[in-house]
mmCIF file of C-alpha atoms in Angstrom:
data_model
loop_
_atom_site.group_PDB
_atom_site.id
_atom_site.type_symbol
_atom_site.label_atom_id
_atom_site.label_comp_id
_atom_site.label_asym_id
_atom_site.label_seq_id
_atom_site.Cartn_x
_atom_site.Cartn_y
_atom_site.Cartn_z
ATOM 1 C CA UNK A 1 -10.654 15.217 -32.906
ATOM 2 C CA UNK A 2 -11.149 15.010 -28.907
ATOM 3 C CA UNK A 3 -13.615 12.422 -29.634
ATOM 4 C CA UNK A 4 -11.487 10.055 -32.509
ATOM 5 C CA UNK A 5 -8.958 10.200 -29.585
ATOM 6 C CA UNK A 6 -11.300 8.957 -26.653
ATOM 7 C CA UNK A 7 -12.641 5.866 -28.778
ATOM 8 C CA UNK A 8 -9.279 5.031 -30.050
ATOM 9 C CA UNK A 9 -8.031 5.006 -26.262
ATOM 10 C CA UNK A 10 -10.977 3.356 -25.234
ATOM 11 C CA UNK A 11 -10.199 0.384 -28.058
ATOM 12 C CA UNK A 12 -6.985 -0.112 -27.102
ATOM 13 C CA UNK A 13 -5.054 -2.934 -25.918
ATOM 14 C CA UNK A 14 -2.157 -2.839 -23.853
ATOM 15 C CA UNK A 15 0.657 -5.034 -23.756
ATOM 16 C CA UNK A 16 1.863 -6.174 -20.180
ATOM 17 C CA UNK A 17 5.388 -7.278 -19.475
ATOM 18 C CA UNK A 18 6.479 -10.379 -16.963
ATOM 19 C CA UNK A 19 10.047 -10.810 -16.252
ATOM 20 C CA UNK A 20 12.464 -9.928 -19.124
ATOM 21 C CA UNK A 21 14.679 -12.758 -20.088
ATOM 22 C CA UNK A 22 13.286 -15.123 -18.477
ATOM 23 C CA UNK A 23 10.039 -15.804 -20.238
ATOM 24 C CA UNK A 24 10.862 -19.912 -20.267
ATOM 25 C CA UNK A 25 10.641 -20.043 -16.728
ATOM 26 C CA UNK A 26 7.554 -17.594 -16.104
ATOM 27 C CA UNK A 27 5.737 -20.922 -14.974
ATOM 28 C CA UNK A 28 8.421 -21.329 -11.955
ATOM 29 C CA UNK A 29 8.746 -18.246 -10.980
ATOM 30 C CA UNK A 30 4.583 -17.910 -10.523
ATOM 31 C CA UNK A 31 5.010 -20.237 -7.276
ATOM 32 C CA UNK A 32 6.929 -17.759 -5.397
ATOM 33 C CA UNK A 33 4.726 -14.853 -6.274
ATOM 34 C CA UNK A 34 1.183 -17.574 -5.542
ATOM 35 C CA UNK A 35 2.956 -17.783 -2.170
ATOM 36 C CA UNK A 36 3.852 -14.502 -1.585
ATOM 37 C CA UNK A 37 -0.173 -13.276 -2.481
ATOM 38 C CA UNK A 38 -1.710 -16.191 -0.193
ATOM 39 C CA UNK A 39 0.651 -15.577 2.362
ATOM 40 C CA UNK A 40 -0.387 -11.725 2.491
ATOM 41 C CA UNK A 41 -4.037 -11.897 1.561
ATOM 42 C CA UNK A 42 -4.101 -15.117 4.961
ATOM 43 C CA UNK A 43 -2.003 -12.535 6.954
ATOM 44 C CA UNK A 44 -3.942 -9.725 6.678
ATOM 45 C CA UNK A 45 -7.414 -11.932 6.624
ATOM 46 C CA UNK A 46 -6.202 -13.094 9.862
ATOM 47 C CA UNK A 47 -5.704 -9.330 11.415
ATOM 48 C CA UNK A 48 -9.086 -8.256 10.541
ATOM 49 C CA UNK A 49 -10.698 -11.673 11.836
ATOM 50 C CA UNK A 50 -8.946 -11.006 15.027
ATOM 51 C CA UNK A 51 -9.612 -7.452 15.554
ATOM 52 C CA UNK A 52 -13.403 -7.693 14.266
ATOM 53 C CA UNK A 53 -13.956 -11.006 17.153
ATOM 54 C CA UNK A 54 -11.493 -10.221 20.057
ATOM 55 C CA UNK A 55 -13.265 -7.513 22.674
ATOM 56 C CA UNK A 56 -9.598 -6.804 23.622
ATOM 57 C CA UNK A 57 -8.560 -5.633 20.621
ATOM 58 C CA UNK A 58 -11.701 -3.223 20.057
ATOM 59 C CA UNK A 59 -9.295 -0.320 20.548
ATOM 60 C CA UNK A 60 -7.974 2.342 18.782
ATOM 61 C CA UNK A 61 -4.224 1.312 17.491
ATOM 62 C CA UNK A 62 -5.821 -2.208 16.210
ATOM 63 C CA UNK A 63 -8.796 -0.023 14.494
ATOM 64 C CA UNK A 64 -5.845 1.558 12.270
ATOM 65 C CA UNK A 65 -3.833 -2.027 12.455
ATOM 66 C CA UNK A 66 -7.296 -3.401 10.591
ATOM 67 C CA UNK A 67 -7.451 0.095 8.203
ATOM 68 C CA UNK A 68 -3.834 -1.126 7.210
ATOM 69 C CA UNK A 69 -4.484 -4.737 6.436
ATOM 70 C CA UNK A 70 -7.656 -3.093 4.136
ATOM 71 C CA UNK A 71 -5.324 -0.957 2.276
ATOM 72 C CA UNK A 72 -2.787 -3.616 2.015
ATOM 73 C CA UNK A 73 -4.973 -5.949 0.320
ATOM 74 C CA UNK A 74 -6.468 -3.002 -2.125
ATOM 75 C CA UNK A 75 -3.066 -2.192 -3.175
ATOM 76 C CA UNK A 76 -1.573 -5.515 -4.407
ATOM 77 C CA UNK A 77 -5.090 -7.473 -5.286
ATOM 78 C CA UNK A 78 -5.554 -5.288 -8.236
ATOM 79 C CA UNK A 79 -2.468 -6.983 -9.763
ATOM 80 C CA UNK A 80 -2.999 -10.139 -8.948
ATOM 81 C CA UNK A 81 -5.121 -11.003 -12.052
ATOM 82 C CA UNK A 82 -3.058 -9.709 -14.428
ATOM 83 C CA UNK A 83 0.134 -11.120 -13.054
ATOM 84 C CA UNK A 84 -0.765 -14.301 -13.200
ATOM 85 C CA UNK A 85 -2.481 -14.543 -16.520
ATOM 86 C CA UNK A 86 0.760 -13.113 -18.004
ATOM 87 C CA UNK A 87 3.073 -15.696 -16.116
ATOM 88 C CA UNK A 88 0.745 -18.409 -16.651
ATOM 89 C CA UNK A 89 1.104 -17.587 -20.662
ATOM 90 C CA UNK A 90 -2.781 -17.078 -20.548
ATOM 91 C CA UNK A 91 -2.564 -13.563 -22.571
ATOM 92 C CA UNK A 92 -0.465 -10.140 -22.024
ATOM 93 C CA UNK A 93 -3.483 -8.199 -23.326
ATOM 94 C CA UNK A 94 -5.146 -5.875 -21.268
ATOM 95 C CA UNK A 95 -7.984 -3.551 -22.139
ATOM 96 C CA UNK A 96 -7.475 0.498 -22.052
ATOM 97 C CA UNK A 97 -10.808 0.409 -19.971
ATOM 98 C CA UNK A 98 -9.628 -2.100 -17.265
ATOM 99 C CA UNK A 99 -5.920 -0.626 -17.237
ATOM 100 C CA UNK A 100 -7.859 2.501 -16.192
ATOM 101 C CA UNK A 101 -9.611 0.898 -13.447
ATOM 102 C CA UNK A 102 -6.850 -1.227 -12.370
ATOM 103 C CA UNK A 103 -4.660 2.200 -12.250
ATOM 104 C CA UNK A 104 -7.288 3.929 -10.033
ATOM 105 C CA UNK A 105 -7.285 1.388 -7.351
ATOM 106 C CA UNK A 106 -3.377 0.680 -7.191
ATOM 107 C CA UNK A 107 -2.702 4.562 -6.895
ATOM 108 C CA UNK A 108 -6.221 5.323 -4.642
ATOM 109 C CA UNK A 109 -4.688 2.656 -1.936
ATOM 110 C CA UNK A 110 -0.804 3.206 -2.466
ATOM 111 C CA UNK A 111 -1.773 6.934 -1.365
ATOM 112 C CA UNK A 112 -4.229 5.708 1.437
ATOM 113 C CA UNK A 113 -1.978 3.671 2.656
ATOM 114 C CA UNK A 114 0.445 6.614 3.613
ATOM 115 C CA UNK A 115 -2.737 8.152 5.051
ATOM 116 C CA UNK A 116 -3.445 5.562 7.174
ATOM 117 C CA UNK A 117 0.073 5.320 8.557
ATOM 118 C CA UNK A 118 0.048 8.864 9.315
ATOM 119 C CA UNK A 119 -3.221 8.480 11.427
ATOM 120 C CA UNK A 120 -1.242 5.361 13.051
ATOM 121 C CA UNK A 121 1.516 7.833 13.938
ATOM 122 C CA UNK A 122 -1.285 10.298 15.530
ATOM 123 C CA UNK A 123 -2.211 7.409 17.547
ATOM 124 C CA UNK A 124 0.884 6.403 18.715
ATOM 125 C CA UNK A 125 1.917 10.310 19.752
ATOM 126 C CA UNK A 126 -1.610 10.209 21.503
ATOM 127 C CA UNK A 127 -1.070 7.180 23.237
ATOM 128 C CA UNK A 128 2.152 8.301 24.601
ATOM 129 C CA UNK A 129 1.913 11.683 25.311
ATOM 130 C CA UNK A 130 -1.887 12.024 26.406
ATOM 131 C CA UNK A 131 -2.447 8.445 27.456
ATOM 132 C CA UNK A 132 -5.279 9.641 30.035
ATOM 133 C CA UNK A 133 -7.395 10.964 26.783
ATOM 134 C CA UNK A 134 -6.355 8.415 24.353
ATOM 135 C CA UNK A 135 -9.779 6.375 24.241
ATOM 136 C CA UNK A 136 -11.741 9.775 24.334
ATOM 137 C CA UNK A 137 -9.654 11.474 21.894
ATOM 138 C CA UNK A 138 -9.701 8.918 19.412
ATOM 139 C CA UNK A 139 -12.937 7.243 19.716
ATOM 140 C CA UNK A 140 -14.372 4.781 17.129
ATOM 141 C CA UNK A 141 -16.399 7.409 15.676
ATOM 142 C CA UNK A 142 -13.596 9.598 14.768
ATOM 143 C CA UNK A 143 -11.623 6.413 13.576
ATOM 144 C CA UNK A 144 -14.167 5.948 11.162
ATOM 145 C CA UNK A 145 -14.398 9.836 10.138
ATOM 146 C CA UNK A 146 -10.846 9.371 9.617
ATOM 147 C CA UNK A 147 -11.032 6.093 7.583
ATOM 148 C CA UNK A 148 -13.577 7.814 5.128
ATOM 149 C CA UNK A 149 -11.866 10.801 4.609
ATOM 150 C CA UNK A 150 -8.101 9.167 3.737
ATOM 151 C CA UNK A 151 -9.925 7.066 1.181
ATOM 152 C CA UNK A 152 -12.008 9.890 -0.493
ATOM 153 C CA UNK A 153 -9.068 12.273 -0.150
ATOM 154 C CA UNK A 154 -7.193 10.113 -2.095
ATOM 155 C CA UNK A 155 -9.667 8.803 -4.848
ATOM 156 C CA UNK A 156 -10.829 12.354 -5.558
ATOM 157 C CA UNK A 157 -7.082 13.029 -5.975
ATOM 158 C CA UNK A 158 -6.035 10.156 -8.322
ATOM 159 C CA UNK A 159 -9.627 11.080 -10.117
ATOM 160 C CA UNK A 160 -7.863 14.005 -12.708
ATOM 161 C CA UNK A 161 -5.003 12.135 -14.115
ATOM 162 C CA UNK A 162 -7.367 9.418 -15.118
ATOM 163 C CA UNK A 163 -9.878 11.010 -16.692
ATOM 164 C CA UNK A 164 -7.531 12.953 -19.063
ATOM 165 C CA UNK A 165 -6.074 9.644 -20.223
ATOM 166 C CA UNK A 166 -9.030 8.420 -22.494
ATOM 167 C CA UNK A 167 -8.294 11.589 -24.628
ATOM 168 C CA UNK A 168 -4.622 10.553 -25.827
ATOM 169 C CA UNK A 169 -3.754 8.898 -28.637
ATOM 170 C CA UNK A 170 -1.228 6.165 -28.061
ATOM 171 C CA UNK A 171 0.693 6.023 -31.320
ATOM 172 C CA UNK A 172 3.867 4.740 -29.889
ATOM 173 C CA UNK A 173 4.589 0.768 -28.905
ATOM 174 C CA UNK A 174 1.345 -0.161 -26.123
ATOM 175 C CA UNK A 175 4.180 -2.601 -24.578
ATOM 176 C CA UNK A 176 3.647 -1.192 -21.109
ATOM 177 C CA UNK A 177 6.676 -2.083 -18.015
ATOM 178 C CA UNK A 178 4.656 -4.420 -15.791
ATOM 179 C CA UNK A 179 2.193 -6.999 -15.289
ATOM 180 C CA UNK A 180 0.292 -4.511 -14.438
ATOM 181 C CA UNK A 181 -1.194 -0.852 -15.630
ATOM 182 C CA UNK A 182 0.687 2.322 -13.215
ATOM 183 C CA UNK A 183 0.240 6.050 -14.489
ATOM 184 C CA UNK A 184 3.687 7.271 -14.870
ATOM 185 C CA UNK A 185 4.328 4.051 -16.753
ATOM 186 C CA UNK A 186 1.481 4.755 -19.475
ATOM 187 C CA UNK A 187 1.547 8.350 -19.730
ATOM 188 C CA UNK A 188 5.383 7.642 -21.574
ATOM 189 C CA UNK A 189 3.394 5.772 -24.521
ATOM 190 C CA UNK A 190 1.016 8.948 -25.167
ATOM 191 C CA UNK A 191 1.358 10.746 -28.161
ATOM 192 C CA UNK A 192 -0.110 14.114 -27.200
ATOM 193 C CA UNK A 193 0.961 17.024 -24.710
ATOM 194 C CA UNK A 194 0.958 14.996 -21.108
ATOM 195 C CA UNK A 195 2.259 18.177 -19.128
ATOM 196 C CA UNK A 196 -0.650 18.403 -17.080
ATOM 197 C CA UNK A 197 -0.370 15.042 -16.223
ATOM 198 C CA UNK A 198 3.685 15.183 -15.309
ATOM 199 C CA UNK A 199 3.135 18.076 -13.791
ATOM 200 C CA UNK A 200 -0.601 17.633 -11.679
ATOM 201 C CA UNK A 201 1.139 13.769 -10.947
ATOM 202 C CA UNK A 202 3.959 15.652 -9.611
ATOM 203 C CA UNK A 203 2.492 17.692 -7.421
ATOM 204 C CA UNK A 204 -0.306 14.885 -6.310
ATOM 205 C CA UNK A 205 2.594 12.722 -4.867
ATOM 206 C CA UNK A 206 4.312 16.237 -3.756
ATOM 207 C CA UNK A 207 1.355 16.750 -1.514
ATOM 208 C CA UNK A 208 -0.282 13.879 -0.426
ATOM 209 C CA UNK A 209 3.044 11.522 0.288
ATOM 210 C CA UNK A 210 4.987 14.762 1.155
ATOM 211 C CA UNK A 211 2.563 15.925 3.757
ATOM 212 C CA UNK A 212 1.949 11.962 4.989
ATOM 213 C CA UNK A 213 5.406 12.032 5.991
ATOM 214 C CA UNK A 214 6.251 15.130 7.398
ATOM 215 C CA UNK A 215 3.071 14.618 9.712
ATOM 216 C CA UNK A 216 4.358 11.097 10.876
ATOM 217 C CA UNK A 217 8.186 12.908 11.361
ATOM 218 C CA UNK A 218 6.417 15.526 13.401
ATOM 219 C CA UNK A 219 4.357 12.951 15.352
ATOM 220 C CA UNK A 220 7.919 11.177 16.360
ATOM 221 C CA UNK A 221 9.544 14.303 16.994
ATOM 222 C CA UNK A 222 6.577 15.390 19.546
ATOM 223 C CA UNK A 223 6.833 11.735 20.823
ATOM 224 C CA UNK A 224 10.681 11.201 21.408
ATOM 225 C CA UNK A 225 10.391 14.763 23.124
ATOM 226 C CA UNK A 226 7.835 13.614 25.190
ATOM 227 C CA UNK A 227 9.499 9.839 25.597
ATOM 228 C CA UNK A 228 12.901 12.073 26.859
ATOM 229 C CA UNK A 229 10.926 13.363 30.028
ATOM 230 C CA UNK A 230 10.650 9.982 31.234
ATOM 231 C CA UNK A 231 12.809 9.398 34.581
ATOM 232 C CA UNK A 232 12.972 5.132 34.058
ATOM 233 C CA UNK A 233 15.126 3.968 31.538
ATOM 234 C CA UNK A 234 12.391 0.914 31.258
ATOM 235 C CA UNK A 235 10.012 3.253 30.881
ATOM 236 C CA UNK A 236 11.476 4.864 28.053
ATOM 237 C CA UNK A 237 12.277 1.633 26.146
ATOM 238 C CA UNK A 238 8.541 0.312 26.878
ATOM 239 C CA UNK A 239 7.161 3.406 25.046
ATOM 240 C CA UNK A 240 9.301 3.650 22.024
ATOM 241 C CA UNK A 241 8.922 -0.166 21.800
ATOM 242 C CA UNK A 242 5.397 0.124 21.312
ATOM 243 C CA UNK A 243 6.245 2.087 18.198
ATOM 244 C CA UNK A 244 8.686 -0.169 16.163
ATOM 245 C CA UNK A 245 5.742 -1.876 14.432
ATOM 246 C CA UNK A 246 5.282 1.345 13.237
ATOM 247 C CA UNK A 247 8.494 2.753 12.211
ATOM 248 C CA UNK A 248 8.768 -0.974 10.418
ATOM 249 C CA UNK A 249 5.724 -0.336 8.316
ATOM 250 C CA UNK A 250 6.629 3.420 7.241
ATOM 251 C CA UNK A 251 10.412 2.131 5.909
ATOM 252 C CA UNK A 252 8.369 -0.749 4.185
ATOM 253 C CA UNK A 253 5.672 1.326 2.328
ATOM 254 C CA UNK A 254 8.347 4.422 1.777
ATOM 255 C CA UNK A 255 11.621 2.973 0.872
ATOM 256 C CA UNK A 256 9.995 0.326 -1.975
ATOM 257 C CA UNK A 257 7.915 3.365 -3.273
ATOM 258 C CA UNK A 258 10.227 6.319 -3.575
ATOM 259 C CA UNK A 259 12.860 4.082 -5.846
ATOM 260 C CA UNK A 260 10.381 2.970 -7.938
ATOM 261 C CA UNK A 261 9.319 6.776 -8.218
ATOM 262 C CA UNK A 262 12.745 7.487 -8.814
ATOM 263 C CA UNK A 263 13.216 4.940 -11.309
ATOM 264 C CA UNK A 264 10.069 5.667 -13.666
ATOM 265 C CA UNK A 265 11.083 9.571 -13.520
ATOM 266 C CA UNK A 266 14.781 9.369 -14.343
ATOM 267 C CA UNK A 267 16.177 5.973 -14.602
ATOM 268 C CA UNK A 268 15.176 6.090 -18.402
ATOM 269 C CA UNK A 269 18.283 4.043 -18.990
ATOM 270 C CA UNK A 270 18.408 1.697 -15.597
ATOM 271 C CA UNK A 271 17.768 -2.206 -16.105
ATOM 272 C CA UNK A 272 14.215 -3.323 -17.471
ATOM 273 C CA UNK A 273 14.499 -6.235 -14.433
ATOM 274 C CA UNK A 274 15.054 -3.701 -11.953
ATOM 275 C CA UNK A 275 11.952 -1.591 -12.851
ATOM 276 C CA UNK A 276 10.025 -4.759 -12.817
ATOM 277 C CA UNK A 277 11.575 -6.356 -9.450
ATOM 278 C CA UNK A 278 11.121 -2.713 -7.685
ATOM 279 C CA UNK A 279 7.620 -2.727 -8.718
ATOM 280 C CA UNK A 280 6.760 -6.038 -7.583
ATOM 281 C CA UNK A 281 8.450 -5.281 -3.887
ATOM 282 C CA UNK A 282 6.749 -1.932 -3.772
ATOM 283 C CA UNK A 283 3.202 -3.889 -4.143
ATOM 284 C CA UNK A 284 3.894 -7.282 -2.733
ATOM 285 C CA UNK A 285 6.273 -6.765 0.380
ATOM 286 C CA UNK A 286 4.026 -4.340 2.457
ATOM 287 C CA UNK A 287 1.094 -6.829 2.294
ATOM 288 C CA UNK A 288 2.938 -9.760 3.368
ATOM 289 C CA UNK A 289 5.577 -7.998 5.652
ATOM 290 C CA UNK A 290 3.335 -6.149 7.971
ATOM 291 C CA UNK A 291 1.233 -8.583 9.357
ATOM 292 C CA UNK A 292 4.104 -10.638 10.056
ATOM 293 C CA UNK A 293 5.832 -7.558 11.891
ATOM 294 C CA UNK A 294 2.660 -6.312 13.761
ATOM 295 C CA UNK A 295 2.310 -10.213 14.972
ATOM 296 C CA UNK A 296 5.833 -10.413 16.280
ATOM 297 C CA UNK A 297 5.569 -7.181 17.776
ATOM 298 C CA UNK A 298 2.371 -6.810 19.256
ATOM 299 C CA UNK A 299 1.855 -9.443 22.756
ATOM 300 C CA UNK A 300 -2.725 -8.759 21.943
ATOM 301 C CA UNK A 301 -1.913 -10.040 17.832
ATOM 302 C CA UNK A 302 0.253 -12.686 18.918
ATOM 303 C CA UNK A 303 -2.107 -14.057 21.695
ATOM 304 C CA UNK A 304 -5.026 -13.472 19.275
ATOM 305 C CA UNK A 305 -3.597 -16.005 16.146
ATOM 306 C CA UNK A 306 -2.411 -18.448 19.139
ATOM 307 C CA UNK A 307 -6.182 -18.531 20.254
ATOM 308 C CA UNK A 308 -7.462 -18.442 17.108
ATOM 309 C CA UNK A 309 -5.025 -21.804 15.959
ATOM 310 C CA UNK A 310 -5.353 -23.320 19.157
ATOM 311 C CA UNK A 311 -8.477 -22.540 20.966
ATOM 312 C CA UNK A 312 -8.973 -25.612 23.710
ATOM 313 C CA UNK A 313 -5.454 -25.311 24.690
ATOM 314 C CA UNK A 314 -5.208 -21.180 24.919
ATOM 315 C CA UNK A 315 -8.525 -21.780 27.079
ATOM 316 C CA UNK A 316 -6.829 -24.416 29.515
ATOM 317 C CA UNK A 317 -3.941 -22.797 29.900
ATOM 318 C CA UNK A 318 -6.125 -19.171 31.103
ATOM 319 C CA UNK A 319 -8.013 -21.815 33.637
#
């Protein structure tokens, strides 16, 4: 029976949904999202050009600013496909195969994301309270070690819920909530006993986003403490500045992804266009917003896009 199950999962097509109600004007409302995908996928391009050529940069914070831009892009490219053949009226069909596979990377890098902003928060509370150590304590080695492990971590955690999936029959409508294919949104159309899903998704997020975040609050708490013992008031402001990029990118990833959480567990009766529109900004803002923020913010980014726009002059003016 196992087996009828897994090929009639495997077969399956899934139905993907663009923006409810206003199906006439899918066409239109493609621009924005082109814009919003060239505009991140340039943006974050542009951080990881700059940190891989400028010497300067070859230091720790702009090793994790270049870890984010990765796990920015892996996040919202898997989408990107499928959103656009569905507003283009190309086809809402999707394959139970590729949903799978499109599923594994949005959840691996929506996870490794909050990994990677947790070892951003270790590197601020390095920075400012051992700043003597910071390029021995954090050394590109470690970066690295760090890098691999977030990723695997996370893969080998979203790994479970997916492999259980080609083993349900889906008996109810395939008309999935999004352009794209999430867990929690196909588990619903299962027609089988999903409580190890529910339950092992549960305590996935539980644990991995849980323990993200409490290790980025305790990294601020150990930093404002340590910010505190500083006699200037310039002083003070100067370090804490240096971590508003930061703070920015946390209330970004967090915020987006917590009410669309919130929404797919109990808003079983909340708006169709507000699933839809909270999934999109959960996926789409992050990518586009934080290069923008860490360019504004960050005097080495800003300088670095200036030289890289406007070489000759950039090299005058330092004459």
């Amino acid at each position: 029976m196992a087996t009828l199950n897994s090929s009639n999962s495997l077969s399956s097509t899934f139905y993907l949904t663009g923006i409810p109600g206003y199906e006439e004007f899918h066409h239109w409302i493609s621009i924005p999202f082109c814009l919003l995908y060239l505009g991140g996928i340039m943006g974050n391009c542009t951080i990881l050009h700059i940190v891989r050529t400028d010497p300067r940069l070859h230091e720790p914070m702009y090793y994790f600013l270049a870890m984010l831009s990765l796990t920015d892009m892996g996040m919202s490219m898997p989408t990107m496909i499928s959103l656009f053949r569905v507003l283009w009226s190309i086809s809402r069909e999707i394959q139970f195969n590729i949903c799978v596979v499109q599923m594994f990377f949005i959840h691996t890098f929506s996870f490794t994301e909050s990994s990677v902003l947790l070892a951003m928060a270790l590197d601020r509370y390095v920075a400012i309270c051992h700043p003597l150590q910071y390029v021995t304590i954090l050394t590109p080695r470690l970066i690295t070690k760090i890098g691999i492990a977030a990723l695997l971590r996370n893969a080998f955690a979203v790994i479970p819920l997916l492999a259980r999936l080609p083993f349900f029959p889906f008996c109810h409508s395939h008309i999935l909530s999004h352009s794209y294919c999430l867990h929690q949104d196909i588990i619903r159309l299962a027609c089988a006993d999903t409580k190890f899903n529910i339950i092992y998704g549960m305590i996935v997020i539980t644990m991995l986003w849980g323990m993200d975040s409490l290790g980025i609050f305790v990294s601020y708490v150990f930093i404002l403490h340590s910010v505190l013992k500083i006699s200037s008031r310039e002083g003070r402001f100067k370090a804490l500045n240096t971590c508003v990029s930061h703070i920015c990118a946390v209330l970004i990833l967090y915020v987006p992804m917590i009410g669309l959480s919130i929404i797919h567990r109990f808003g079983k009766h909340s708006s169709p266009l507000s699933l839809i529109l909270m999934g999109h900004i959960y996926l789409l803002v992050p990518p586009v917003l934080n290069p923008i923020i860490y360019s504004v913010k960050t005097k080495q980014i800003r300088q670095g896009i200036l030289h890289l726009l406007l070489p000759q002059k950039i090299t005058l003016a330092v004459m």
